[in-house]
Coordinates of N, CA and C in Angstrom, one line a residue:
X653 N 93.9 34.8 128.6 CA 94.1 36.3 128.4 C 93.6 36.7 127.1
X654 N 93.0 37.8 127.0 CA 92.3 38.3 125.8 C 92.9 39.7 125.4
X655 N 93.4 39.8 124.2 CA 93.9 41.0 123.7 C 93.1 41.4 122.5
X656 N 92.8 42.7 122.4 CA 92.0 43.3 121.3 C 92.7 44.5 120.9
X657 N 93.4 44.5 119.7 CA 94.2 45.6 119.3 C 93.4 46.5 118.3
X658 N 93.4 47.8 118.5 CA 92.9 48.7 117.6 C 94.0 49.7 117.3
X659 N 94.3 49.9 116.0 CA 95.3 50.8 115.6 C 94.7 52.0 114.9
X660 N 95.1 53.2 115.4 CA 94.5 54.4 114.9 C 95.7 55.3 114.3
X661 N 95.4 56.1 113.4 CA 96.4 56.9 112.7 C 97.0 58.1 113.6
X662 N 96.3 58.4 114.6 CA 96.8 59.5 115.5 C 96.5 59.2 116.9
X663 N 97.2 59.9 117.8 CA 97.0 59.6 119.3 C 95.6 60.0 119.7
X664 N 95.1 59.1 120.6 CA 93.7 59.4 121.1 C 93.7 59.2 122.6
X665 N 92.8 59.9 123.3 CA 92.7 59.8 124.7 C 91.6 58.9 125.1
X666 N 90.7 58.6 124.2 CA 89.6 57.7 124.5 C 89.3 56.9 123.2
X667 N 88.8 55.7 123.4 CA 88.5 54.8 122.2 C 87.2 55.4 121.5
X668 N 87.3 55.4 120.2 CA 86.1 55.9 119.4 C 85.0 54.9 119.6
X669 N 83.8 55.4 119.7 CA 82.6 54.5 119.8 C 81.8 54.6 118.5
X670 N 81.0 53.5 118.3 CA 80.2 53.5 117.1 C 80.2 52.1 116.5
X671 N 79.7 52.1 115.2 CA 79.7 50.8 114.4 C 80.7 50.9 113.3
X672 N 81.6 50.0 113.2 CA 82.7 50.0 112.2 C 82.6 48.8 111.4
X673 N 82.4 48.9 110.1 CA 82.3 47.8 109.1 C 83.6 47.5 108.4
X674 N 84.0 46.2 108.4 CA 85.2 45.8 107.7 C 85.1 46.2 106.3
X675 N 86.1 46.9 105.8 CA 86.1 47.3 104.4 C 85.7 48.7 104.2
X676 N 85.0 49.3 105.2 CA 84.6 50.7 105.2 C 85.4 51.4 106.3
X677 N 84.9 51.5 107.5 CA 85.5 52.3 108.6 C 86.6 51.4 109.2
X678 N 86.6 50.1 109.0 CA 87.5 49.2 109.7 C 88.4 48.5 108.6
X679 N 89.7 48.7 108.7 CA 90.6 48.2 107.7 C 90.9 46.7 107.8
X680 N 91.0 46.2 109.1 CA 91.4 44.8 109.3 C 90.8 44.3 110.6
X681 N 90.5 43.0 110.6 CA 90.2 42.3 111.9 C 90.8 40.9 111.8
X682 N 91.4 40.5 112.9 CA 92.0 39.2 113.0 C 92.0 38.7 114.4
X683 N 91.9 37.3 114.6 CA 92.0 36.7 115.9 C 93.3 35.9 115.8
X684 N 94.0 35.8 116.9 CA 95.2 34.9 117.0 C 94.8 33.8 117.9
X685 N 95.0 32.6 117.3 CA 94.6 31.3 118.0 C 95.9 30.7 118.5
X686 N 96.1 30.6 119.9 CA 97.3 30.0 120.5 C 97.0 28.5 120.8
X687 N 98.0 27.7 120.5 CA 97.9 26.3 120.9 C 99.3 25.9 121.4
X688 N 99.5 24.6 121.8 CA 100.8 24.1 122.3 C 101.8 24.2 121.2
X689 N 101.4 24.1 119.9 CA 102.3 24.0 118.8 C 102.6 25.4 118.3
X690 N 102.1 26.5 118.8 CA 102.4 27.8 118.3 C 101.1 28.6 118.2
X691 N 101.0 29.4 117.2 CA 99.8 30.3 117.0 C 99.5 30.4 115.5
X692 N 98.3 30.8 115.3 CA 97.8 31.0 113.9 C 96.8 32.2 113.9
X693 N 97.0 33.0 112.9 CA 96.1 34.2 112.7 C 94.9 33.8 111.9
X694 N 93.7 34.2 112.3 CA 92.5 34.0 111.6 C 92.0 35.4 111.1
X695 N 92.1 35.6 109.8 CA 91.8 37.0 109.2 C 90.4 37.0 108.8
X696 N 89.7 38.1 109.2 CA 88.3 38.3 108.8 C 88.2 38.8 107.4
X697 N 87.2 38.2 106.7 CA 86.9 38.7 105.3 C 85.8 39.7 105.3
X698 N 84.9 39.6 106.4 CA 83.8 40.5 106.5 C 83.5 40.6 108.0
X699 N 82.8 41.7 108.4 CA 82.4 41.8 109.8 C 82.1 43.2 110.3
X700 N 81.6 43.3 111.5 CA 81.2 44.6 112.1 C 81.7 44.6 113.5
X701 N 82.4 45.7 113.8 CA 82.9 46.0 115.2 C 82.0 47.0 115.8
X702 N 81.4 46.8 117.0 CA 80.6 47.8 117.7 C 81.2 48.1 119.0
X703 N 81.4 49.4 119.3 CA 82.1 49.8 120.5 C 81.1 50.8 121.2
X704 N 80.8 50.6 122.4 CA 79.9 51.4 123.2 C 80.6 51.8 124.5
X705 N 80.5 53.0 125.0 CA 81.1 53.5 126.2 C 80.2 53.1 127.4
X706 N 80.8 52.6 128.4 CA 80.0 52.3 129.7 C 80.6 53.1 130.8
X707 N 79.9 53.1 131.9 CA 80.4 53.8 133.1 C 81.8 53.2 133.6
X708 N 81.9 51.9 133.5 CA 83.2 51.3 134.0 C 84.1 50.8 132.8
X709 N 83.9 51.3 131.6 CA 84.8 50.9 130.5 C 84.1 50.9 129.2
X710 N 84.1 49.8 128.5 CA 83.5 49.7 127.2 C 82.8 48.4 127.0
X711 N 81.9 48.4 126.0 CA 81.3 47.1 125.5 C 81.8 47.0 124.1
X712 N 82.5 45.9 123.7 CA 83.1 45.8 122.4 C 82.6 44.4 121.9
X713 N 82.0 44.4 120.7 CA 81.5 43.2 120.0 C 82.0 43.2 118.6
X714 N 82.5 42.0 118.2 CA 82.8 41.8 116.8 C 82.1 40.6 116.3
X715 N 81.5 40.6 115.1 CA 80.8 39.5 114.5 C 81.2 39.6 113.0
X716 N 81.7 38.4 112.5 CA 82.1 38.4 111.1 C 82.4 37.0 110.6
X717 N 83.0 36.9 109.5 CA 83.4 35.7 108.8 C 84.8 35.7 108.4
X718 N 85.5 34.6 108.7 CA 87.0 34.5 108.3 C 87.1 34.3 106.8
X719 N 88.3 34.4 106.3 CA 88.5 34.2 104.9 C 88.1 32.8 104.4
X720 N 88.2 31.8 105.3 CA 87.8 30.4 105.0 C 86.4 30.1 105.2
X721 N 85.6 31.1 105.6 CA 84.2 30.9 105.9 C 83.8 30.6 107.3
X722 N 84.8 30.5 108.2 CA 84.5 30.2 109.6 C 83.9 31.5 110.3
X723 N 82.8 31.3 111.0 CA 82.2 32.4 111.8 C 83.2 32.9 112.8
X724 N 83.2 34.2 113.0 CA 84.1 34.8 114.0 C 83.3 35.7 114.9
X725 N 83.4 35.6 116.2 CA 82.8 36.6 117.1 C 83.6 36.7 118.4
X726 N 83.5 37.9 119.0 CA 84.2 38.2 120.2 C 83.3 39.3 120.9
X727 N 83.4 39.2 122.3 CA 82.7 40.2 123.1 C 83.5 40.6 124.3
X728 N 83.6 41.8 124.7 CA 84.2 42.3 125.9 C 83.4 43.4 126.5
X729 N 83.3 43.3 127.8 CA 82.6 44.4 128.6 C 83.4 44.7 129.8
X730 N 83.9 45.9 130.0 CA 84.7 46.2 131.2 C 85.8 47.3 130.8
X731 N 86.7 47.4 131.8 CA 87.7 48.4 131.6 C 88.7 48.1 130.4
X732 N 89.2 49.1 129.8 CA 90.1 49.0 128.6 C 91.3 49.9 128.9
X733 N 92.5 49.3 128.6 CA 93.7 50.1 128.8 C 94.2 50.6 127.4
X734 N 94.5 51.9 127.4 CA 95.0 52.5 126.1 C 96.5 52.5 126.2
X735 N 97.2 52.1 125.1 CA 98.6 52.1 125.0 C 99.1 52.8 123.7
X736 N 100.1 53.5 123.8 CA 100.7 54.2 122.6 C 101.8 53.3 122.1
X737 N 101.8 53.0 120.9 CA 102.9 52.1 120.3 C 103.9 53.0 119.5

């Protein structure tokens, strides 16, 4: 299962599209790694999130580097569910 959380300051009816750079338009990016022993968060030190609208959902790509220098990347293409927290 894949979760990608985006937190925005106000309620939205659709996901914003565009290019979002960590430290500028993007405040934080992290991956959570799950193992049999529990989980660990991998926090990005740099990176770019790109979001494009598609007919059947969105194309979401993240490429960056973790605080320890590990390369980080993720890609999703398809429907996206919006939830209000």
